[in-house]
Short mmCIF file of C-alpha atoms in Angstrom, two decimals:
data_model
loop_
_atom_site.label_atom_id
_atom_site.label_comp_id
_atom_site.label_asym_id
_atom_site.label_seq_id
_atom_site.Cartn_x
_atom_site.Cartn_y
_atom_site.Cartn_z
CA MET A 9 -24.55 -114.72 -159.82
CA THR A 10 -23.97 -113.26 -156.36
CA VAL A 11 -24.99 -114.78 -153.05
CA GLU A 12 -25.14 -113.23 -149.59
CA LEU A 13 -25.20 -115.10 -146.27
CA ILE A 14 -27.15 -113.94 -143.22
CA SER A 15 -26.73 -115.84 -139.95
CA VAL A 16 -29.54 -115.16 -137.48
CA GLY A 17 -29.14 -115.53 -133.72
CA THR A 18 -28.18 -113.41 -130.75
CA GLU A 19 -26.14 -116.33 -129.44
CA ILE A 20 -23.82 -115.98 -132.45
CA LEU A 21 -23.41 -112.25 -131.89
CA LEU A 22 -22.51 -112.85 -128.25
CA GLY A 23 -19.97 -115.53 -129.16
CA ASN A 24 -21.84 -118.26 -127.30
CA ILE A 25 -21.59 -120.54 -130.34
CA VAL A 26 -19.17 -120.71 -133.26
CA ASN A 27 -20.73 -119.87 -136.62
CA THR A 28 -19.79 -123.02 -138.51
CA ASN A 29 -22.82 -122.66 -140.80
CA ALA A 30 -21.38 -119.59 -142.52
CA ALA A 31 -18.08 -121.35 -143.21
CA PHE A 32 -19.89 -124.38 -144.65
CA LEU A 33 -22.27 -122.33 -146.82
CA ALA A 34 -19.50 -120.04 -148.10
CA GLU A 35 -17.42 -123.01 -149.20
CA GLN A 36 -20.38 -124.71 -150.86
CA CYS A 37 -21.38 -121.55 -152.71
CA ALA A 38 -17.81 -121.04 -153.90
CA GLY A 39 -17.88 -124.57 -155.28
CA LEU A 40 -21.04 -123.66 -157.19
CA GLY A 41 -19.30 -120.69 -158.75
CA LEU A 42 -21.39 -118.15 -156.85
CA SER A 43 -19.68 -114.91 -155.83
CA CYS A 44 -20.09 -114.12 -152.13
CA TYR A 45 -19.14 -110.54 -151.23
CA TYR A 46 -20.97 -110.11 -147.93
CA GLN A 47 -21.73 -112.15 -144.80
CA THR A 48 -23.77 -110.75 -141.94
CA VAL A 49 -24.70 -111.86 -138.43
CA VAL A 50 -27.85 -110.33 -136.98
CA GLY A 51 -29.54 -110.94 -133.64
CA ASP A 52 -33.12 -112.00 -132.96
CA ASN A 53 -34.59 -108.57 -133.67
CA ALA A 54 -37.28 -108.18 -136.34
CA GLU A 55 -36.47 -104.57 -137.27
CA ARG A 56 -32.73 -105.13 -137.71
CA LEU A 57 -33.32 -108.43 -139.50
CA GLU A 58 -35.75 -106.81 -141.95
CA GLN A 59 -33.25 -104.07 -142.73
CA THR A 60 -30.49 -106.65 -143.22
CA ILE A 61 -32.58 -108.71 -145.65
CA ARG A 62 -33.61 -105.65 -147.69
CA THR A 63 -29.98 -104.51 -147.94
CA ALA A 64 -28.90 -107.97 -149.04
CA LEU A 65 -31.59 -108.17 -151.73
CA ASP A 66 -30.55 -104.78 -153.11
CA ARG A 67 -27.01 -105.99 -153.84
CA SER A 68 -27.21 -109.78 -154.28
CA ASP A 69 -29.12 -112.24 -156.46
CA ILE A 70 -29.49 -114.90 -153.78
CA VAL A 71 -29.83 -114.43 -150.03
CA ILE A 72 -29.38 -117.45 -147.76
CA LEU A 73 -30.48 -117.12 -144.14
CA SER A 74 -29.71 -119.69 -141.46
CA GLY A 75 -31.34 -119.88 -138.03
CA GLY A 76 -34.46 -118.42 -136.47
CA LEU A 77 -36.92 -121.03 -137.79
CA GLY A 78 -37.76 -122.56 -134.42
CA PRO A 79 -41.13 -122.66 -132.61
CA THR A 80 -40.50 -119.91 -130.05
CA GLN A 81 -41.43 -116.22 -130.17
CA ASP A 82 -37.86 -115.05 -130.74
CA ASP A 83 -37.62 -117.16 -133.92
CA LEU A 84 -38.43 -114.42 -136.43
CA THR A 85 -36.61 -115.29 -139.65
CA LYS A 86 -39.50 -116.78 -141.60
CA GLU A 87 -41.99 -114.10 -140.57
CA THR A 88 -39.58 -111.26 -141.36
CA ALA A 89 -38.46 -112.71 -144.70
CA ALA A 90 -42.08 -113.27 -145.72
CA LYS A 91 -42.88 -109.63 -144.91
CA VAL A 92 -39.97 -108.40 -147.03
CA MET A 93 -41.08 -110.60 -149.94
CA GLY A 94 -44.73 -109.55 -149.56
CA ARG A 95 -46.00 -113.04 -148.70
CA GLU A 96 -48.56 -114.10 -146.13
CA LEU A 97 -47.99 -117.22 -144.04
CA VAL A 98 -50.19 -120.24 -144.71
CA MET A 99 -50.34 -123.71 -143.19
CA ASP A 100 -48.40 -126.34 -145.15
CA GLU A 101 -50.18 -129.63 -144.53
CA HIS A 102 -47.21 -131.80 -145.49
CA SER A 103 -44.94 -129.99 -143.04
CA LYS A 104 -47.61 -130.27 -140.38
CA GLN A 105 -47.78 -134.04 -140.86
CA CYS A 106 -43.98 -134.31 -140.80
CA ILE A 107 -43.89 -132.46 -137.49
CA GLN A 108 -46.59 -134.72 -136.07
CA ASP A 109 -44.69 -137.83 -137.20
CA TYR A 110 -41.44 -136.49 -135.75
CA PHE A 111 -42.91 -136.13 -132.26
CA THR A 112 -44.86 -139.38 -132.45
CA ARG A 113 -41.76 -141.42 -133.36
CA ARG A 114 -39.86 -139.95 -130.44
CA LYS A 115 -42.80 -140.23 -128.03
CA ILE A 116 -42.46 -136.55 -127.13
CA GLU A 117 -45.41 -134.33 -126.27
CA LEU A 118 -46.21 -131.89 -129.04
CA THR A 119 -47.14 -128.35 -127.93
CA ASP A 120 -49.19 -125.86 -129.93
CA ASN A 121 -46.25 -123.57 -130.66
CA ASN A 122 -44.68 -126.33 -132.77
CA TRP A 123 -47.34 -125.74 -135.45
CA LYS A 124 -45.67 -122.36 -136.04
CA GLN A 125 -43.00 -124.23 -137.97
CA ALA A 126 -45.57 -125.60 -140.41
CA MET A 127 -46.61 -122.06 -141.45
CA VAL A 128 -44.84 -121.12 -144.69
CA PRO A 129 -44.88 -118.10 -147.04
CA ALA A 130 -47.54 -118.47 -149.71
CA GLY A 131 -46.13 -119.73 -153.01
CA ALA A 132 -42.80 -120.77 -151.51
CA ILE A 133 -40.89 -123.94 -152.30
CA VAL A 134 -40.91 -126.01 -149.12
CA ILE A 135 -37.94 -128.28 -148.33
CA GLU A 136 -38.60 -131.23 -146.06
CA ASN A 137 -36.37 -131.50 -143.00
CA HIS A 138 -35.33 -135.14 -142.51
CA ASN A 139 -33.42 -134.37 -139.31
CA GLY A 140 -35.65 -131.92 -137.45
CA THR A 141 -38.99 -130.11 -137.50
CA ALA A 142 -38.33 -126.78 -139.27
CA PRO A 143 -38.73 -127.08 -143.06
CA GLY A 144 -36.47 -125.13 -145.37
CA ILE A 145 -38.02 -122.47 -147.61
CA ILE A 146 -37.19 -120.96 -150.99
CA MET A 147 -38.92 -117.78 -152.21
CA GLU A 148 -38.48 -116.47 -155.76
CA GLU A 149 -39.46 -112.95 -156.84
CA ASN A 150 -38.34 -110.79 -159.79
CA GLY A 151 -35.11 -112.71 -160.33
CA LYS A 152 -34.23 -112.64 -156.62
CA ARG A 153 -34.18 -115.70 -154.36
CA VAL A 154 -34.39 -115.93 -150.59
CA ILE A 155 -33.50 -119.28 -149.02
CA LEU A 156 -34.24 -120.06 -145.36
CA LEU A 157 -32.41 -122.89 -143.60
CA PRO A 158 -32.63 -124.20 -140.01
CA GLY A 159 -29.82 -123.23 -137.66
CA PRO A 160 -28.64 -126.58 -136.20
CA PRO A 161 -25.74 -127.81 -138.40
CA ASN A 162 -27.00 -131.40 -138.27
CA GLU A 163 -30.15 -130.14 -140.01
CA LEU A 164 -28.68 -127.40 -142.23
CA VAL A 165 -25.82 -129.38 -143.76
CA PRO A 166 -27.83 -132.39 -145.04
CA MET A 167 -30.69 -130.13 -146.19
CA PHE A 168 -28.31 -127.97 -148.18
CA LYS A 169 -26.52 -130.94 -149.75
CA GLU A 170 -29.69 -132.86 -150.57
CA SER A 171 -31.96 -130.06 -151.78
CA VAL A 172 -30.45 -126.57 -151.95
CA TYR A 173 -27.20 -127.44 -153.73
CA PRO A 174 -29.02 -129.15 -156.64
CA TYR A 175 -31.47 -126.23 -156.79
CA LEU A 176 -28.69 -123.64 -157.01
CA ASN A 177 -26.76 -125.74 -159.48
CA ASP A 178 -29.81 -125.95 -161.76
CA ILE A 179 -30.35 -122.17 -161.87
CA GLN A 180 -26.72 -121.50 -162.72
CA PRO A 181 -25.94 -121.08 -166.43
CA GLY A 182 -23.96 -124.14 -167.48
CA ILE A 183 -22.30 -126.66 -165.19
CA ILE A 184 -19.78 -126.11 -162.41
CA TYR A 185 -17.23 -128.87 -161.73
CA SER A 186 -14.52 -128.78 -159.08
CA GLN A 187 -11.62 -131.00 -158.11
CA THR A 188 -9.57 -130.50 -154.97
CA VAL A 189 -5.82 -131.10 -154.82
CA LYS A 190 -4.79 -131.72 -151.20
CA ILE A 191 -1.21 -131.00 -150.14
CA CYS A 192 0.73 -131.69 -146.96
CA GLY A 193 4.32 -130.91 -146.04
CA VAL A 194 4.29 -127.52 -147.79
CA GLY A 195 3.42 -124.30 -145.97
CA GLU A 196 0.61 -122.02 -147.10
CA SER A 197 2.89 -119.17 -148.23
CA LYS A 198 5.19 -121.48 -150.20
CA ALA A 199 2.26 -123.26 -151.84
CA GLU A 200 0.73 -119.96 -152.90
CA THR A 201 4.07 -118.80 -154.31
CA MET A 202 4.33 -122.01 -156.33
CA VAL A 203 0.97 -121.34 -158.03
CA ALA A 204 1.03 -117.53 -158.09
CA ASP A 205 1.43 -117.39 -161.88
CA LEU A 206 -1.49 -119.78 -162.37
CA ILE A 207 -3.75 -117.72 -160.09
CA GLU A 208 -2.77 -114.43 -161.75
CA GLY A 209 -3.50 -115.77 -165.21
CA GLN A 210 -6.60 -117.76 -164.33
CA ASP A 211 -9.87 -117.51 -166.17
CA ASN A 212 -11.59 -120.85 -166.67
CA PRO A 213 -10.68 -122.97 -164.77
CA THR A 214 -9.88 -121.05 -161.60
CA ILE A 215 -7.70 -122.04 -158.63
CA ALA A 216 -8.74 -121.23 -155.07
CA PRO A 217 -6.31 -122.01 -152.20
CA TYR A 218 -7.67 -123.02 -148.79
CA ALA A 219 -5.39 -123.25 -145.77
CA LYS A 220 -6.15 -126.03 -143.29
CA THR A 221 -4.22 -126.97 -140.16
CA GLY A 222 -0.98 -128.37 -141.54
CA GLU A 223 -2.39 -128.68 -145.04
CA VAL A 224 -3.16 -126.63 -148.15
CA HIS A 225 -6.06 -127.45 -150.45
CA LEU A 226 -6.21 -126.12 -154.00
CA ARG A 227 -9.67 -126.24 -155.55
CA VAL A 228 -9.72 -126.20 -159.34
CA THR A 229 -13.12 -125.13 -160.70
CA ALA A 230 -14.37 -124.91 -164.26
CA ARG A 231 -17.63 -123.81 -165.84
CA ALA A 232 -18.87 -125.38 -169.07
CA GLU A 233 -22.01 -126.41 -170.91
CA ASP A 234 -21.84 -129.91 -169.48
CA GLU A 235 -19.84 -131.90 -166.92
CA LYS A 236 -17.75 -133.69 -169.54
CA GLU A 237 -16.49 -130.40 -170.96
CA ALA A 238 -15.86 -128.98 -167.46
CA LYS A 239 -13.77 -132.04 -166.53
CA LYS A 240 -11.72 -131.57 -169.71
CA LEU A 241 -10.91 -128.02 -168.61
CA VAL A 242 -9.94 -129.10 -165.08
CA LYS A 243 -7.74 -132.05 -166.06
CA PRO A 244 -4.70 -130.17 -167.48
CA MET A 245 -4.65 -127.80 -164.51
CA VAL A 246 -4.63 -130.69 -162.02
CA LYS A 247 -1.85 -132.30 -164.06
CA GLU A 248 0.19 -129.10 -163.83
CA LEU A 249 -0.30 -128.99 -160.05
CA LYS A 250 0.91 -132.59 -159.79
CA ASN A 251 4.01 -131.65 -161.78
CA ARG A 252 4.73 -128.76 -159.40
CA PHE A 253 3.98 -130.37 -156.05
CA GLY A 254 4.83 -134.02 -156.74
CA SER A 255 4.68 -136.26 -153.69
CA TYR A 256 3.40 -133.44 -151.49
CA ILE A 257 -0.03 -134.11 -153.01
CA TYR A 258 -1.66 -136.85 -151.00
CA THR A 259 -4.97 -137.00 -152.87
CA THR A 260 -7.13 -135.35 -155.52
CA LYS A 261 -10.37 -136.72 -154.07
CA GLU A 262 -12.64 -134.48 -152.01
CA ASP A 263 -13.63 -137.14 -149.46
CA VAL A 264 -10.11 -138.47 -148.72
CA THR A 265 -8.49 -137.12 -145.55
CA LEU A 266 -4.79 -137.15 -144.72
CA GLU A 267 -5.28 -139.95 -142.19
CA GLN A 268 -7.19 -141.94 -144.83
CA ALA A 269 -4.34 -141.45 -147.30
CA VAL A 270 -1.80 -142.61 -144.70
CA VAL A 271 -3.83 -145.72 -143.83
CA ASP A 272 -4.26 -146.50 -147.54
CA LEU A 273 -0.49 -146.22 -147.97
CA LEU A 274 0.09 -148.61 -145.05
CA LEU A 275 -2.41 -151.08 -146.49
CA ALA A 276 -0.93 -150.86 -149.99
CA ASN A 277 2.53 -151.70 -148.64
CA HIS A 278 1.33 -154.30 -146.09
CA LEU A 279 2.81 -152.29 -143.21
CA THR A 280 1.77 -152.26 -139.58
CA VAL A 281 1.95 -149.15 -137.41
CA ALA A 282 2.23 -148.24 -133.73
CA THR A 283 2.33 -144.87 -131.99
CA ALA A 284 4.02 -143.37 -128.94
CA GLU A 285 2.66 -140.03 -127.80
CA SER A 286 3.51 -137.58 -125.07
CA CYS A 287 2.09 -134.06 -125.61
CA THR A 288 -0.64 -135.27 -128.02
CA GLY A 289 -1.97 -137.74 -125.46
CA GLY A 290 -3.44 -140.25 -127.92
CA LEU A 291 -4.79 -137.81 -130.52
CA LEU A 292 -2.63 -139.31 -133.26
CA ALA A 293 -3.86 -142.84 -132.52
CA ALA A 294 -7.45 -141.57 -132.40
CA LYS A 295 -7.03 -139.89 -135.78
CA LEU A 296 -5.83 -143.12 -137.35
CA ILE A 297 -8.53 -145.19 -135.67
CA ASN A 298 -11.18 -142.93 -137.21
CA VAL A 299 -10.37 -144.52 -140.58
CA PRO A 300 -12.41 -147.62 -141.51
CA GLY A 301 -10.19 -150.64 -142.13
CA VAL A 302 -7.35 -149.39 -139.94
CA SER A 303 -7.60 -152.53 -137.80
CA GLU A 304 -5.66 -154.29 -140.56
CA VAL A 305 -2.58 -152.17 -139.89
CA PHE A 306 -2.81 -150.49 -136.47
CA LYS A 307 -1.15 -152.54 -133.72
CA THR A 308 -1.16 -150.39 -130.61
CA GLY A 309 -0.75 -146.91 -129.21
CA HIS A 310 1.27 -145.83 -126.16
CA ILE A 311 0.64 -142.64 -124.20
CA THR A 312 3.94 -142.13 -122.39
CA TYR A 313 3.43 -138.75 -120.80
CA SER A 314 5.94 -139.08 -117.97
CA ASN A 315 9.67 -139.80 -118.21
CA LYS A 316 9.09 -142.93 -116.17
CA ALA A 317 6.59 -144.22 -118.75
CA LYS A 318 8.99 -143.45 -121.60
CA ARG A 319 11.67 -145.51 -119.90
CA LYS A 320 9.44 -148.36 -118.74
CA PHE A 321 7.38 -148.97 -121.88
CA LEU A 322 9.60 -147.70 -124.69
CA GLY A 323 13.09 -148.23 -123.39
CA VAL A 324 14.16 -144.58 -123.57
CA LYS A 325 17.48 -144.27 -121.74
CA LYS A 326 17.67 -142.41 -118.44
CA MET A 327 20.89 -140.79 -119.63
CA THR A 328 19.09 -139.41 -122.69
CA LEU A 329 16.31 -137.89 -120.61
CA ASP A 330 18.75 -136.46 -118.06
CA LYS A 331 21.09 -134.97 -120.65
CA TYR A 332 18.71 -133.81 -123.40
CA GLY A 333 15.29 -133.84 -121.76
CA ALA A 334 12.01 -135.49 -122.78
CA VAL A 335 11.45 -132.82 -125.44
CA SER A 336 14.45 -133.42 -127.64
CA GLU A 337 15.50 -135.01 -130.90
CA ASP A 338 17.24 -137.81 -129.02
CA ALA A 339 14.18 -138.64 -126.93
CA ALA A 340 11.91 -138.67 -129.99
CA ARG A 341 14.36 -140.95 -131.80
CA GLU A 342 14.54 -143.42 -128.93
CA MET A 343 10.75 -143.33 -128.50
CA ALA A 344 10.28 -144.27 -132.16
CA LYS A 345 12.96 -146.96 -132.03
CA GLY A 346 11.63 -148.36 -128.77
CA THR A 347 8.06 -148.49 -130.06
CA ALA A 348 9.16 -150.39 -133.16
CA VAL A 349 11.07 -152.92 -131.03
CA VAL A 350 8.39 -153.40 -128.37
CA THR A 351 5.44 -153.67 -130.78
CA LYS A 352 7.28 -155.24 -133.74
CA ALA A 353 5.46 -152.73 -135.95
CA ASP A 354 6.90 -151.86 -139.37
CA VAL A 355 6.19 -148.17 -138.81
CA ALA A 356 6.48 -146.44 -135.43
CA VAL A 357 5.73 -142.77 -134.82
CA SER A 358 6.65 -140.75 -131.73
CA VAL A 359 5.55 -137.29 -130.62
CA THR A 360 7.07 -135.31 -127.74
CA GLY A 361 6.74 -131.58 -127.13
CA ILE A 362 5.60 -128.64 -125.04
CA ALA A 363 1.93 -127.86 -125.67
CA GLY A 364 1.72 -125.15 -123.03
CA PRO A 365 0.52 -122.86 -121.79
CA ASP A 366 3.24 -123.47 -119.17
CA GLY A 367 6.50 -125.38 -119.26
CA GLY A 368 8.32 -123.40 -121.92
CA THR A 369 11.78 -121.85 -121.58
CA LYS A 370 13.95 -119.64 -123.75
CA GLU A 371 15.80 -122.70 -125.05
CA LYS A 372 12.66 -124.81 -125.36
CA PRO A 373 9.63 -122.56 -125.94
CA VAL A 374 5.99 -123.56 -125.86
CA GLY A 375 5.16 -125.10 -129.23
CA LEU A 376 8.46 -126.94 -129.62
CA VAL A 377 7.68 -130.47 -130.81
CA TYR A 378 9.86 -133.35 -132.00
CA ILE A 379 8.33 -136.08 -134.14
CA GLY A 380 10.12 -139.33 -134.90
CA CYS A 381 9.23 -141.95 -137.48
CA SER A 382 10.76 -145.39 -137.87
CA VAL A 383 10.08 -147.27 -141.11
CA CYS A 384 11.50 -150.78 -141.12
CA GLY A 385 14.40 -149.65 -138.90
CA LYS A 386 15.17 -146.34 -140.65
CA VAL A 387 14.47 -143.48 -138.23
CA THR A 388 13.80 -139.85 -139.12
CA VAL A 389 13.26 -137.07 -136.59
CA LYS A 390 12.00 -133.56 -137.35
CA GLU A 391 11.78 -130.48 -135.16
CA PHE A 392 8.74 -128.21 -135.28
CA CYS A 393 7.80 -125.00 -133.51
CA PHE A 394 4.06 -124.53 -133.63
CA GLN A 395 2.07 -121.44 -132.67
CA GLY A 396 -1.27 -121.14 -130.93
CA ASN A 397 -2.94 -122.39 -127.78
CA ARG A 398 -2.56 -125.84 -126.26
CA SER A 399 -5.29 -127.37 -128.42
CA LYS A 400 -3.90 -125.85 -131.63
CA ILE A 401 -0.36 -127.05 -130.91
CA ARG A 402 -1.55 -130.59 -130.25
CA GLU A 403 -3.69 -130.58 -133.41
CA SER A 404 -0.80 -129.25 -135.50
CA SER A 405 1.48 -131.95 -134.05
CA VAL A 406 -0.90 -134.70 -135.13
CA ILE A 407 -1.14 -133.42 -138.71
CA ALA A 408 2.65 -133.05 -138.86
CA ALA A 409 3.08 -136.61 -137.58
CA LEU A 410 0.74 -137.98 -140.26
CA SER A 411 2.57 -135.97 -142.93
CA LEU A 412 6.00 -137.16 -141.74
CA MET A 413 4.79 -140.75 -141.58
CA ARG A 414 3.57 -140.55 -145.17
CA GLN A 415 6.79 -138.87 -146.34
CA CYS A 416 9.00 -141.49 -144.65
CA ILE A 417 7.05 -144.40 -146.12
CA LEU A 418 7.21 -142.89 -149.61
CA GLU A 419 10.94 -142.24 -149.30
CA TYR A 420 11.56 -145.76 -148.04
CA TYR A 421 9.76 -147.32 -151.00
CA SER A 422 10.72 -144.51 -153.40
CA LYS A 423 7.31 -144.35 -155.00
CA VAL A 424 4.43 -141.91 -155.10
CA THR A 425 0.76 -142.83 -155.26
CA PHE A 426 -1.94 -140.23 -155.86
CA GLY A 427 -5.38 -140.91 -154.34
#
């Protein structure tokens, strides 16, 4: 089956907001085994929206629209979609009561235009919104389906997961089952080369690569009559990926992040950790602290942005800074060593680099980053040269630091654990 995504909102067209809904919906639909060939953004204009919906219905089985379900006059999605489907709008009493309850709980005055959101196309399936006032809507006609979702991501995402995903899964022939293999320490192009033969010869299951910042995710998806059979199809493919990528795979569980995998590794080996950051300014520590249970292993984090701070708190030598500079292999090594000594942590990670946009030279360009990792006294330092703006370079540095930390721990203990 084919699905088409339509994002409604002039603010998206103008670039005032980032269209995260389309990315989320596209990924979810891919996981369901739906083929998505077109995505469209259309402003708050009834004529253009109607034309967009009609075009989508001509070439796709399912059309999902997000946005334009609010109470104001420029919210036209529901009215336009109902017109295309030949439905009149009627009051849905349950939605009306939900809207009333929403405003009562929050002690907010309810205005008459809010009742607009309780009007739904006749005969539609109405999806309750547990996080807002606009209900979701599903219309079915002659084998075609139009699904309307609210625009705010904190409403759209839970509504899709709770109600729309199961609905779409039920109308699909058979069962779709996916497992994600998450890889760090291998670049996107190399990872794709390593599985090129599998992708070229794929049928059922299929492999879909997704590039993340500093990571590569490979989603293995199979279709079968039931989940048990689908899992049987996925299992040998995941095993083959483990054989090819080995310790570069940090988990095969969808909900496990790289920082979670690193914290789990620290916990499993009864190791404590401390950080020393310059260009990342505490982002690495913050990433680790996001993980529940990290208090068992995380000792402290230093933000040593200036040379003076590096010397005072970490014991980096003045001679090292004068001769090699703060952004150097030697400085990163001494930062990691010093952190381990000062904090008495088993694992110490240091990050020093040039995030830009200024400060780069021909010898040391913007994006140059050195990351050091000390594991029980054994220190490893790696040089990186990241691309992008200041935010991107800092983000890439954090992911690289987590990856190096994991690699160094595994090498120290010479064992691999898959999540």
